[in-house]
PDB file of C-alpha atoms and ligand atoms in Angstrom:
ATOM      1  CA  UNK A  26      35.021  16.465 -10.159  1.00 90.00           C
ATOM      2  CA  UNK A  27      31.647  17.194  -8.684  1.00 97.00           C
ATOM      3  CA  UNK A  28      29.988  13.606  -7.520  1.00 98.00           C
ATOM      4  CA  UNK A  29      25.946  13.955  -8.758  1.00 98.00           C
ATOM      5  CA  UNK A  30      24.121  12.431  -5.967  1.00 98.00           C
ATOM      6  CA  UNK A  31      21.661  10.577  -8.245  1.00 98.00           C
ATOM      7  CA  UNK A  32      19.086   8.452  -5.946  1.00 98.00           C
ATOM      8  CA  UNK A  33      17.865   6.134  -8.796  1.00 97.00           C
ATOM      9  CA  UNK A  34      21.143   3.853  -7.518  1.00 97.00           C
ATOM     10  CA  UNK A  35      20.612   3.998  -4.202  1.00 98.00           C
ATOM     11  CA  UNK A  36      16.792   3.841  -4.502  1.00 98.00           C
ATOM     12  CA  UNK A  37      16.819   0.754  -6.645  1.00 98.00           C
ATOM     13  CA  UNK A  38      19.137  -1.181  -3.860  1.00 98.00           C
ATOM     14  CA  UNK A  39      17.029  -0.542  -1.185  1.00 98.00           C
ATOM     15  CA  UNK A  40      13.613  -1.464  -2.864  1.00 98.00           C
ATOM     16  CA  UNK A  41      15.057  -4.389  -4.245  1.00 98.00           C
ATOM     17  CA  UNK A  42      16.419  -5.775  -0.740  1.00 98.00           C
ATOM     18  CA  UNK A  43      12.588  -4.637   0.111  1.00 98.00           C
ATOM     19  CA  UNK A  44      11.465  -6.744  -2.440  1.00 98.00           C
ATOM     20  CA  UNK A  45      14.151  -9.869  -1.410  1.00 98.00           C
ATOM     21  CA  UNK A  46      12.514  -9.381   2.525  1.00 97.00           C
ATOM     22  CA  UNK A  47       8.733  -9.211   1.163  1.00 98.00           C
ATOM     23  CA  UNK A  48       8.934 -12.451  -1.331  1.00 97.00           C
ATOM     24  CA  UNK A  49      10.530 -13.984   2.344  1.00 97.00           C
ATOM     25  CA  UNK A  50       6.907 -13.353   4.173  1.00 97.00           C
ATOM     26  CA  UNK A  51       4.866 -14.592   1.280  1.00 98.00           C
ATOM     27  CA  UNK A  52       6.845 -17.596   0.967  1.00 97.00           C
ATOM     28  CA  UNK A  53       6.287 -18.213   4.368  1.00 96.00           C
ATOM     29  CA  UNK A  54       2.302 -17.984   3.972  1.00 97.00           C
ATOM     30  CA  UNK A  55       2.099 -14.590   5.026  1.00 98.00           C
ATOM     31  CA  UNK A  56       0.036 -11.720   3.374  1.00 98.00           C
ATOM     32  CA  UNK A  57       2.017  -8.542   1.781  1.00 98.00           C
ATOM     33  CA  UNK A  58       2.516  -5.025   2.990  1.00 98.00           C
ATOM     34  CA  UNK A  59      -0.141  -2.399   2.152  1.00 99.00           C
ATOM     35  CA  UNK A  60      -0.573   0.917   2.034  1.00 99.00           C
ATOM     36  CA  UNK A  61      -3.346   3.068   1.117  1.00 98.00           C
ATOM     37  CA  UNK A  62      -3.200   6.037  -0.787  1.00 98.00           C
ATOM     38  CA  UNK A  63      -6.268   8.888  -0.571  1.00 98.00           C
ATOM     39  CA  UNK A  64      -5.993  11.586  -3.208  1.00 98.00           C
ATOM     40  CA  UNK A  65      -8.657  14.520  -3.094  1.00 98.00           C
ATOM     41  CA  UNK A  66      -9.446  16.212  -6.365  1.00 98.00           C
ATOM     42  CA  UNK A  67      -7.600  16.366  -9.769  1.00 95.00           C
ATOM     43  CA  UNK A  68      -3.913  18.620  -9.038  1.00 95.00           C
ATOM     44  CA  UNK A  69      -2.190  17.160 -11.916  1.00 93.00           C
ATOM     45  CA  UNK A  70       1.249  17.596  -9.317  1.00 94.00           C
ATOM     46  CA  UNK A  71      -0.746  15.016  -6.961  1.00 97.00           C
ATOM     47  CA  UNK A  72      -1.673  12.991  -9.433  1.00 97.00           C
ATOM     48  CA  UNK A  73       1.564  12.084 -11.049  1.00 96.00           C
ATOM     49  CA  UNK A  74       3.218  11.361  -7.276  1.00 96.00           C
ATOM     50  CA  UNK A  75       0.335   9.208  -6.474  1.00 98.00           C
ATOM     51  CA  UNK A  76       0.679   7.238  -9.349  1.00 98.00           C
ATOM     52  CA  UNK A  77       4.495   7.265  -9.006  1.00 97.00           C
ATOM     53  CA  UNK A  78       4.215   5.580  -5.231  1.00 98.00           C
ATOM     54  CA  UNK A  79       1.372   2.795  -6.472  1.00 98.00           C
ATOM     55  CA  UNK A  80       3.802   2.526  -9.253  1.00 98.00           C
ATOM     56  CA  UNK A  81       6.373   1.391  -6.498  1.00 98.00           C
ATOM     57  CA  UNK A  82       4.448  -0.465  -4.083  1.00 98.00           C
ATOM     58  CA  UNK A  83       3.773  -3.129  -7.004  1.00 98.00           C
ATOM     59  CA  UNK A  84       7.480  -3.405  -7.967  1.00 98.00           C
ATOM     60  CA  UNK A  85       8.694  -4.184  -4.804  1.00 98.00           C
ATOM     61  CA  UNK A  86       5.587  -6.498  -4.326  1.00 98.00           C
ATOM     62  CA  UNK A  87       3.007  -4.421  -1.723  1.00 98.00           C
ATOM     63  CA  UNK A  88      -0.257  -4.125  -2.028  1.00 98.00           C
ATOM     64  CA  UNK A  89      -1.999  -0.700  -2.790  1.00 98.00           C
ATOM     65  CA  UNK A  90      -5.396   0.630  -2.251  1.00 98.00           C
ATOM     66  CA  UNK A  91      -5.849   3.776  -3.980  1.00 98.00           C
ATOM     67  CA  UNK A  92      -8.659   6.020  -3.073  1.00 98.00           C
ATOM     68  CA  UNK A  93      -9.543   8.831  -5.303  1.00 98.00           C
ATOM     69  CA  UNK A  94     -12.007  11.871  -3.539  1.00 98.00           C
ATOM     70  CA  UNK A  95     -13.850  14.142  -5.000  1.00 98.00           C
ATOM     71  CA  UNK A  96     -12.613  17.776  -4.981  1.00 98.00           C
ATOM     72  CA  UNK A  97     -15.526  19.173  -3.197  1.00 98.00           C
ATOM     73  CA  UNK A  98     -15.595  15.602  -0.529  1.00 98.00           C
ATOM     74  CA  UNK A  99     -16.460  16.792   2.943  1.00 97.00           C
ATOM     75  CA  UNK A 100     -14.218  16.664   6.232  1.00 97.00           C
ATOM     76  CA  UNK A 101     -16.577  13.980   7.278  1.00 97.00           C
ATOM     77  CA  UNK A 102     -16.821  11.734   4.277  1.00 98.00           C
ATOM     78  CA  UNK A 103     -12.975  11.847   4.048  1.00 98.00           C
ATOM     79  CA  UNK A 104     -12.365  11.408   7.850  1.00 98.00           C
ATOM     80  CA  UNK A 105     -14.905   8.126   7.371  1.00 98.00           C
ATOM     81  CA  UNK A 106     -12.790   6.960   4.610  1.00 98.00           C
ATOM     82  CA  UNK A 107      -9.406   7.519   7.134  1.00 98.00           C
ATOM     83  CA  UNK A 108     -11.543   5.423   9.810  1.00 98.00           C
ATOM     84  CA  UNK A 109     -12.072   2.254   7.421  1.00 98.00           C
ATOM     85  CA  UNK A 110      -8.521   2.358   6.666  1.00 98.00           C
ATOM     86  CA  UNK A 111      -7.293   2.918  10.637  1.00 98.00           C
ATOM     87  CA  UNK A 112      -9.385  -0.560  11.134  1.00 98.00           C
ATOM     88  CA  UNK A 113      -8.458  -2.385   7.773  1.00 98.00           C
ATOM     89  CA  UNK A 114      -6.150  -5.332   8.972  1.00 98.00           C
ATOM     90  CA  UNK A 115      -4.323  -5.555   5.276  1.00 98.00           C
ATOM     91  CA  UNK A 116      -3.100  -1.994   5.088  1.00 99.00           C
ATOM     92  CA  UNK A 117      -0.419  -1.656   7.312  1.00 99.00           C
ATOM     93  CA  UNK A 118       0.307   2.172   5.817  1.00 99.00           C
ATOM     94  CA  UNK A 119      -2.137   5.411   4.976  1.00 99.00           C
ATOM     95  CA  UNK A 120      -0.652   8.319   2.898  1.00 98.00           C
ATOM     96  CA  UNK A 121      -2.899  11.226   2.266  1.00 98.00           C
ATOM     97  CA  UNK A 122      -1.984  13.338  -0.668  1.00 98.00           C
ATOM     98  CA  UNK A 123      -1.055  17.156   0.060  1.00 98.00           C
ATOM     99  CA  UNK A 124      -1.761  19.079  -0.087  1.00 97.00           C
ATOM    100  CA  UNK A 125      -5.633  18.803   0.410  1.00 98.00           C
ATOM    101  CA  UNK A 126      -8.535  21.223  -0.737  1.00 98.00           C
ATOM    102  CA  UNK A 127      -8.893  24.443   1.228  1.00 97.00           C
ATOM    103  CA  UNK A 128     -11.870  23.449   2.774  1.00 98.00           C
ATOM    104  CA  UNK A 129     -10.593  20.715   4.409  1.00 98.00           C
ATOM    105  CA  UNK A 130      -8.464  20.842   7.783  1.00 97.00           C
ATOM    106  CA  UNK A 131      -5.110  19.075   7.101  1.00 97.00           C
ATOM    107  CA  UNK A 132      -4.525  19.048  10.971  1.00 97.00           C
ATOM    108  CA  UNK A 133      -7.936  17.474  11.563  1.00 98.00           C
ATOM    109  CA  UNK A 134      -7.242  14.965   9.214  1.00 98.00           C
ATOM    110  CA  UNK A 135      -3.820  13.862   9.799  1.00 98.00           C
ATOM    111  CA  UNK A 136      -4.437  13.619  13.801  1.00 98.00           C
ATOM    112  CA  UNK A 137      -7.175  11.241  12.310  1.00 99.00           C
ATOM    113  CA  UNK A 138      -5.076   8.814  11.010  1.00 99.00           C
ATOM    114  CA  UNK A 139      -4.029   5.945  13.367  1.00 98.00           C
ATOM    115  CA  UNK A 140      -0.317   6.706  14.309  1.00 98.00           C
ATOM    116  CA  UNK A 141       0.951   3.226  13.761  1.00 98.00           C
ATOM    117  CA  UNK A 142      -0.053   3.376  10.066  1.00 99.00           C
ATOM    118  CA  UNK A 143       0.991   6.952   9.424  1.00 99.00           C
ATOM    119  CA  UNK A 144       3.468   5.893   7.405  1.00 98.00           C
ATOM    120  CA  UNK A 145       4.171   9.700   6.306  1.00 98.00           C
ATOM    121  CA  UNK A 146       5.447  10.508   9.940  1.00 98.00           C
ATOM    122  CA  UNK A 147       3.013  13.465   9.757  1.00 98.00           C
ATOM    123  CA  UNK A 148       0.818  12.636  13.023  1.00 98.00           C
ATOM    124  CA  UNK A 149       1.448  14.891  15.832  1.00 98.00           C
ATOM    125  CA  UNK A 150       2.725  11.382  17.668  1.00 98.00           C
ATOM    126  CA  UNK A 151       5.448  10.334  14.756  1.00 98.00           C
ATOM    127  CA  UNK A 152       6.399  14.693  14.569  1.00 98.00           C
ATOM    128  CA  UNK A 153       6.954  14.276  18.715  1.00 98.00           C
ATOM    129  CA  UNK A 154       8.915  10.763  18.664  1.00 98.00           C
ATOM    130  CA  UNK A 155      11.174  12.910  15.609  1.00 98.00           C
ATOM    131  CA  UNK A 156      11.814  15.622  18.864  1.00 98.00           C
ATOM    132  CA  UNK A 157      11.913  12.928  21.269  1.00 98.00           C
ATOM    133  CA  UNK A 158      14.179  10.913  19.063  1.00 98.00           C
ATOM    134  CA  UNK A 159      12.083   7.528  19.099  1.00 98.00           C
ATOM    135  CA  UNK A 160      13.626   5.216  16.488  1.00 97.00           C
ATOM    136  CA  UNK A 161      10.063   3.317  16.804  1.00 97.00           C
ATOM    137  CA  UNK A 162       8.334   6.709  15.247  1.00 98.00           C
ATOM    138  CA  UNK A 163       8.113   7.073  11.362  1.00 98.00           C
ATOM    139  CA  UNK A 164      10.305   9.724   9.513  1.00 98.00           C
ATOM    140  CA  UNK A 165       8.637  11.823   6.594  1.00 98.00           C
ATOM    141  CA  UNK A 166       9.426  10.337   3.884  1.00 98.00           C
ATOM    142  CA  UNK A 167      11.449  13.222   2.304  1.00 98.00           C
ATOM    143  CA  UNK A 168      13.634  13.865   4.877  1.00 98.00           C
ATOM    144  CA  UNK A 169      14.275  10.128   5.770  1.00 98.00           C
ATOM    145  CA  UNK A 170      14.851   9.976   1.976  1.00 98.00           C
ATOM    146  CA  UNK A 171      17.922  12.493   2.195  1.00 99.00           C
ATOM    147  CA  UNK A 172      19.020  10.949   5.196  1.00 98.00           C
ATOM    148  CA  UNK A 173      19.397   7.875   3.367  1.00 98.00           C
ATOM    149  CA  UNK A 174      20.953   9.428   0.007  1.00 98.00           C
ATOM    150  CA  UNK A 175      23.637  11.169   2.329  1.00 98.00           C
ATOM    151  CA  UNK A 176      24.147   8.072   3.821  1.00 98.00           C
ATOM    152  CA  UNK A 177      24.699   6.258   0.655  1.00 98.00           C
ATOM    153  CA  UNK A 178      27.453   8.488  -0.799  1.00 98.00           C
ATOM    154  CA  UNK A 179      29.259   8.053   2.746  1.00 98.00           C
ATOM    155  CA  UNK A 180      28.645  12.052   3.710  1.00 98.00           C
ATOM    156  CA  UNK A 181      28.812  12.562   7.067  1.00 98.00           C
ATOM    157  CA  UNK A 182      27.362  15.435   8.596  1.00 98.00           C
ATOM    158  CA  UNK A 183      27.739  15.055  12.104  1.00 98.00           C
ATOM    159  CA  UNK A 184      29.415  18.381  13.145  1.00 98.00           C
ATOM    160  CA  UNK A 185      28.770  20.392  10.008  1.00 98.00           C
ATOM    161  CA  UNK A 186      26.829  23.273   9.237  1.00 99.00           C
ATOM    162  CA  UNK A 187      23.888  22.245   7.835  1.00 99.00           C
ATOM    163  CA  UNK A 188      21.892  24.823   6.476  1.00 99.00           C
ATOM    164  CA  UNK A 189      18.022  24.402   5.241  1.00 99.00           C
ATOM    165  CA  UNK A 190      16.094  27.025   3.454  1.00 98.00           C
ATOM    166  CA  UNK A 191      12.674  26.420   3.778  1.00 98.00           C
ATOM    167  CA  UNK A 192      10.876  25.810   6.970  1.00 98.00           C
ATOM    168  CA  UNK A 193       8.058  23.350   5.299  1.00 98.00           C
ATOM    169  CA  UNK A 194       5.859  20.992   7.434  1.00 97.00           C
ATOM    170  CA  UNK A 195       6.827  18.270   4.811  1.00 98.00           C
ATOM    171  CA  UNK A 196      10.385  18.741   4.164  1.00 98.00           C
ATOM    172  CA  UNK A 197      12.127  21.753   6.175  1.00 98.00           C
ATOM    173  CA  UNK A 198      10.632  21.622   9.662  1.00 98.00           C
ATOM    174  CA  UNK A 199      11.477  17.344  10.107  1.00 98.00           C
ATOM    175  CA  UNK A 200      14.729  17.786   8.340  1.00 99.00           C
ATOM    176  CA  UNK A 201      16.008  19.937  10.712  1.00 98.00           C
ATOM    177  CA  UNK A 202      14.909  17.836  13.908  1.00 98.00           C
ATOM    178  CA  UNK A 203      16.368  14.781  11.849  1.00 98.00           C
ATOM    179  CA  UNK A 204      20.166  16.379  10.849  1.00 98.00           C
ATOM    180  CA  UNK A 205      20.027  17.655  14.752  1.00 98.00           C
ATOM    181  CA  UNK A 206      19.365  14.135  15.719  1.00 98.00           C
ATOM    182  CA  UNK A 207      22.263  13.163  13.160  1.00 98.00           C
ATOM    183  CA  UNK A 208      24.878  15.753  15.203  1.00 98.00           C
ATOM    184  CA  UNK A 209      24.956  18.582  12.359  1.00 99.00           C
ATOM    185  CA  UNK A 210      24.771  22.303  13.294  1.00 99.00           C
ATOM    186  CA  UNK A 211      21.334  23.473  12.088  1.00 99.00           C
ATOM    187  CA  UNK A 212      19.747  27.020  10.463  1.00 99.00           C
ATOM    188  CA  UNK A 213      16.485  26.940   8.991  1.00 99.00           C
ATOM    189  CA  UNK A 214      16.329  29.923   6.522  1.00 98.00           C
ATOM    190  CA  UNK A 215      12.552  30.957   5.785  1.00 98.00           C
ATOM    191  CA  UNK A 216      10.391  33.813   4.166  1.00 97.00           C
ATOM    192  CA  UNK A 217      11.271  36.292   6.930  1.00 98.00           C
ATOM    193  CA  UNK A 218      15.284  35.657   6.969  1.00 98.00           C
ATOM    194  CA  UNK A 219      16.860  38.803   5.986  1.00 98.00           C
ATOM    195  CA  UNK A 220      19.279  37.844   4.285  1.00 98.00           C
ATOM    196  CA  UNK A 221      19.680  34.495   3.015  1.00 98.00           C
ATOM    197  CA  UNK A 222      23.139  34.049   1.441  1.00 98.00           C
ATOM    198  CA  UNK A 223      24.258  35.341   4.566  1.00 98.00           C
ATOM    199  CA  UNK A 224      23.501  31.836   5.864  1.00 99.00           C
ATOM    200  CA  UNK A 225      23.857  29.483   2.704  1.00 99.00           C
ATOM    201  CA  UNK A 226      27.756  30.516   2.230  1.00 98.00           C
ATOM    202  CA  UNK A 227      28.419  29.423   4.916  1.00 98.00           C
ATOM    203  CA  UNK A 228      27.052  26.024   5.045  1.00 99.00           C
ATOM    204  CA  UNK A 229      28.745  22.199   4.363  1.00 99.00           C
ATOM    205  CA  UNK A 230      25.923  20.844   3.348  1.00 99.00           C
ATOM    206  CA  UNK A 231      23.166  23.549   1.754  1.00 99.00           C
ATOM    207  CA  UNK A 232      19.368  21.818   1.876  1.00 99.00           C
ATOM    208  CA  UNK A 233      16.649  23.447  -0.383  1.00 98.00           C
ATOM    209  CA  UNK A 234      13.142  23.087  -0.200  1.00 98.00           C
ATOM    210  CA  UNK A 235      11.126  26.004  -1.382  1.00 98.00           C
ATOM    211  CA  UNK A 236       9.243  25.270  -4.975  1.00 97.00           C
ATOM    212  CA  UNK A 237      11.186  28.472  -6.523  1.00 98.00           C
ATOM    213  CA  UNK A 238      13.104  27.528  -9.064  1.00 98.00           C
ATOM    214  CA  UNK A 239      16.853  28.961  -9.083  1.00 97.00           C
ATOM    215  CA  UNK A 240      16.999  30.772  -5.990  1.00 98.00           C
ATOM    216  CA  UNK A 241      20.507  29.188  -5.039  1.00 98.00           C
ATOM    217  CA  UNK A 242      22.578  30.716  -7.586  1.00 98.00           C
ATOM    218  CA  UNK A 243      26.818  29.897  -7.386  1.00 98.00           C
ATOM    219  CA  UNK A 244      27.244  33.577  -5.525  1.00 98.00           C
ATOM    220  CA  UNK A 245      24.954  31.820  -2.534  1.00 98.00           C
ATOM    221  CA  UNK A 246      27.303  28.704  -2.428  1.00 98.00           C
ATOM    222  CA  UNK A 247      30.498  27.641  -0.373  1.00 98.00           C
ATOM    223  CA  UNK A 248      32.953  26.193  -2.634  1.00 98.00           C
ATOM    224  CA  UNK A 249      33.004  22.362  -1.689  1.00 98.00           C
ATOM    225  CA  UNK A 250      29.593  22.709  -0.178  1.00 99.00           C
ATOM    226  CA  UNK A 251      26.982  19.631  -0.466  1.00 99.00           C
ATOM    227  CA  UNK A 252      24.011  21.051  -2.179  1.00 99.00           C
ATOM    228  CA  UNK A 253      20.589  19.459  -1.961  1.00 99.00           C
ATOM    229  CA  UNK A 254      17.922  20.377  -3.777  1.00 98.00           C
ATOM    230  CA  UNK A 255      14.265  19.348  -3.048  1.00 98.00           C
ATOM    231  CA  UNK A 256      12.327  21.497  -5.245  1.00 97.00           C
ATOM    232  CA  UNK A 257      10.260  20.464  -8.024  1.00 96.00           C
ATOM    233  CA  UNK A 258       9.012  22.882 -10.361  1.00 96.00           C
ATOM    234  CA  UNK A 259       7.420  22.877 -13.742  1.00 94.00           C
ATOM    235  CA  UNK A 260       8.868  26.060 -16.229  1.00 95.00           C
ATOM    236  CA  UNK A 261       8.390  26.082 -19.934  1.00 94.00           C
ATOM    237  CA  UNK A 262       7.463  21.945 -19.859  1.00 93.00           C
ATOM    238  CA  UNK A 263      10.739  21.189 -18.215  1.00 95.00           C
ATOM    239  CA  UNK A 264      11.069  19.932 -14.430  1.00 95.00           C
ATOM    240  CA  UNK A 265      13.465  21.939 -12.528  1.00 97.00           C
ATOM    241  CA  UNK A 266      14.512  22.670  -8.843  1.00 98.00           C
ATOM    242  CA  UNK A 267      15.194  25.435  -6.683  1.00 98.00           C
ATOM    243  CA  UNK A 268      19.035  25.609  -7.186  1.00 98.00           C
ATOM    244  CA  UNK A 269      20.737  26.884 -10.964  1.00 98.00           C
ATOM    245  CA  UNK A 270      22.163  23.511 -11.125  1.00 98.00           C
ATOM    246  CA  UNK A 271      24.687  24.483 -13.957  1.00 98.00           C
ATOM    247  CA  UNK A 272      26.367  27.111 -12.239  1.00 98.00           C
ATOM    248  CA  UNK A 273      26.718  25.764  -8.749  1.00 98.00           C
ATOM    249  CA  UNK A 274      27.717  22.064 -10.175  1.00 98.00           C
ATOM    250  CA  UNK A 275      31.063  24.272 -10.009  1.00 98.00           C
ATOM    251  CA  UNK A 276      31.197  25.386  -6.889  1.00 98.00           C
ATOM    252  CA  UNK A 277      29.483  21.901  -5.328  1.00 98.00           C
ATOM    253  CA  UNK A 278      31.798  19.104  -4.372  1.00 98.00           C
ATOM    254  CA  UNK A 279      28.268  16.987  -4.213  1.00 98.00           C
ATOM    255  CA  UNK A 280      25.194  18.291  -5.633  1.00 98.00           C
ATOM    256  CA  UNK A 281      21.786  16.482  -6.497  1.00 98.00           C
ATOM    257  CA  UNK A 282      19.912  16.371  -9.951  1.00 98.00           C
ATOM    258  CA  UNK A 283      16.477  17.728 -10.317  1.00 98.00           C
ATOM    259  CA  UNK A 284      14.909  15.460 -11.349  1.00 97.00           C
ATOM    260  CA  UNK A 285      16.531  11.945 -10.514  1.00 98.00           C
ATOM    261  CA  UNK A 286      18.211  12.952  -6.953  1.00 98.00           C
ATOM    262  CA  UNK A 287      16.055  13.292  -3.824  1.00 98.00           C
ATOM    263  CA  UNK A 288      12.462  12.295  -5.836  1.00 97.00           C
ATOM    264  CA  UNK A 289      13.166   8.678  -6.156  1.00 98.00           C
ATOM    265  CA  UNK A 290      14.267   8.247  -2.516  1.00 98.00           C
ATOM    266  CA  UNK A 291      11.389   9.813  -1.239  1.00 98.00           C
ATOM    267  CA  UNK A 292       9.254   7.191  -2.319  1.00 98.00           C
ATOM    268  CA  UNK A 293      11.590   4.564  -1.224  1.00 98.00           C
ATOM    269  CA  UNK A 294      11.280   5.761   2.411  1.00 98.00           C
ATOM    270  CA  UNK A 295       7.758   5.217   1.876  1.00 98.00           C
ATOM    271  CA  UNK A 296       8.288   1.991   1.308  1.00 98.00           C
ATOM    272  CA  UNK A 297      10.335   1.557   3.955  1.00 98.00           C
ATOM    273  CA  UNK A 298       7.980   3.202   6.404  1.00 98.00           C
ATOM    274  CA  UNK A 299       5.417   0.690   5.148  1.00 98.00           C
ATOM    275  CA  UNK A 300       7.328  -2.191   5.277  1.00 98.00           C
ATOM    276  CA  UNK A 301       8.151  -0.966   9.034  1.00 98.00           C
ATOM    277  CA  UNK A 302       4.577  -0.818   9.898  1.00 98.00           C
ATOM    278  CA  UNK A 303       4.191  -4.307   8.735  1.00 98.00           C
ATOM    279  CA  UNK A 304       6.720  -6.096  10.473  1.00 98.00           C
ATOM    280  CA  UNK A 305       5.531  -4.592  13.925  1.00 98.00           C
ATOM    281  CA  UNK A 306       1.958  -5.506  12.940  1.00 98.00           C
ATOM    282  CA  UNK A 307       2.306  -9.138  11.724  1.00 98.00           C
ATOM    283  CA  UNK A 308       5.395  -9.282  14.286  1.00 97.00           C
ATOM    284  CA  UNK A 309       7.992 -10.182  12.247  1.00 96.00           C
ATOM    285  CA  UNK A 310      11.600  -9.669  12.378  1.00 85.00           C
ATOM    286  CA  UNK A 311      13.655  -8.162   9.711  1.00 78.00           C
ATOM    287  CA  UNK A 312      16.144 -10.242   7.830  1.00 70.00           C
ATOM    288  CA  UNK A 313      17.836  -6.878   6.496  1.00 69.00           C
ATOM    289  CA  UNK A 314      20.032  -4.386   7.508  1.00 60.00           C
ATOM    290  CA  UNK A 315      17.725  -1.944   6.412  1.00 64.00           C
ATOM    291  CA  UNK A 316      16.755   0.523   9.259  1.00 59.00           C
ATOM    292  CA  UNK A 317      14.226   2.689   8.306  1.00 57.00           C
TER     293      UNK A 317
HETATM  294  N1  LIG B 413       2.823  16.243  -0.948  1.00 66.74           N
HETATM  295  C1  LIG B 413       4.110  16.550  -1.227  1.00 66.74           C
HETATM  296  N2  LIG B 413       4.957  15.736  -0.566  1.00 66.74           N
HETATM  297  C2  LIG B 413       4.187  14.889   0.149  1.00 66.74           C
HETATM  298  C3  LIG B 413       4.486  13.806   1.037  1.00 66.74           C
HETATM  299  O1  LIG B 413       5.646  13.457   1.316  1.00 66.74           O
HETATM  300  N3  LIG B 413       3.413  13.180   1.556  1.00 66.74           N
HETATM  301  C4  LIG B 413       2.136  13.557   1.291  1.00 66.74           C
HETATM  302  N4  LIG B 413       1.163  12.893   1.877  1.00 66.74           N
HETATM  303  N5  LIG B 413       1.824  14.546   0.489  1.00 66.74           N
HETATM  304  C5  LIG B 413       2.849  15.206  -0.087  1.00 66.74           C
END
């Protein structure tokens, strides 16, 4: 039987415990987590994940403070947004949507943000404590998020051959430093790899993060491999991912849905990242086990 890594399960136990250690602090007098979120401009793809994560913050009890930007905003009028929010005492986290306008440079404006509240781990700071292998730097949220799924179903994958196609600033590029970090053997797989299934039959655990829906087909899969799919695409009204789920469910001895499997843990290690910029800002201690 193939095991469907689902993350709603593991997603709703950790933002409930998040919820348990947040009602804790406000009992005690103290103010809740908050995180701002800065959209620019109308991608309907942006605007459904930034509703999703203000959706979340208020479940779990944070605060959110959305800011929506014009499409045609300036580097300067957004950058003077970012330095409100770098000195606003109640928001302890700052997510800028990606990506932005074309217009805009995404380096300029993520260096911007003040590294303790980058709670996306995109900051040239939080992307160097990831190399250095600084617990007290924040993960990106998607690869934390598998991290944390793998975790839950008890897959190890310290010595295996991990193998991620995609070499993404969001997803591909930190997920390799992190499974490194986490003892696997690593291959990033990118536009300019050869030959692709060359690498992904040969891998334990198969990673995909590319936005093309059903380039993994079964012929591209290890039997027993753990198959992980990140994409998220929209064809014919329908939400699919990069791997043909129906075929390699066969081959998989773990595979994830699209959607319902790395989407919903994503956001919880946004939380998390949050709720760990809070506790080293109001100096509290964590009653959890959770370690983000
Ligand atoms: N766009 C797609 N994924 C992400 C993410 O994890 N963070 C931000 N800020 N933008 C995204």
């Amino acid at each position: 039987m193939t095991l469907i890594l689902e993350g709603k399960t593991p997603s709703k136990l950790i933002r409930e415990e998040i919820k348990r250690e947040i009602s804790e602090y406000t009992a005690q007098g103290l103010r809740r987590p908050g995180l701002a979120v800065v959209l620019v401009g109308n991608d309907p793809a942006s605007r459904i994940y930034v509703r999703n994560k203000i959706k979340a913050c208020k479940e779990v009890g944070m605060e959110s403070f959305f800011y929506h930007l014009e499409s045609n905003v300036t580097t300067e009028e957004l950058l003077d947004t970012l330095a409100e929010l770098n000195a606003r005492e109640e928001v302890d986290g700052i997510l800028v949507q990606l990506p932005l306008p074309p217009h805009i440079d995404q380096n300029e404006v993520i260096a911007f943000i003040n590294p303790e509240k980058d709670v996306d781990g995109f900051h040239p700071e939080n992307m160097g404590k990831l190399v250095a292998r600084m617990e007290d730097g924040f993960i990106p949220c998607t690869p934390l998020g598998i991290d944390l799924l793998l975790k839950h179903y008890g897959i190890e994958v310290k010595g295996k051959d991990v193998v991620i196609v995609g070499e993404g600033f969001i997803v591909g590029r930190p997920l390799s430093l992190l499974m490194l970090w986490r003892g696997a053997t690593v291959t990033v797989c990118h536009i300019h790899t050869k030959d692709i299934t060359k690498f992904t039959k040969e891998a334990d655990v198969l990673v995909s993060a590319t936005g093309v829906p059903g380039l993994i087909r079964a012929e591209m899969v290890k039997e027993g491999a753990v198959v992980i799919d990140v994409g998220i695409s929209k064809v014919g009204g329908r939400i699919v991912g990069d791997v043909d789920f129906e075929a390699v469910k066969e081959k998989a001895s773990a595979i994830t849905p699209v959607p319902g499997g790395v989407g919903p843990m994503t956001v919880t290690s946004l939380l998390l990242n949050t709720l760990k910029s809070y506790r080293r800002r109001m100096k509290v201690h964590s009653t959890s086990t959770m370690k983000p």
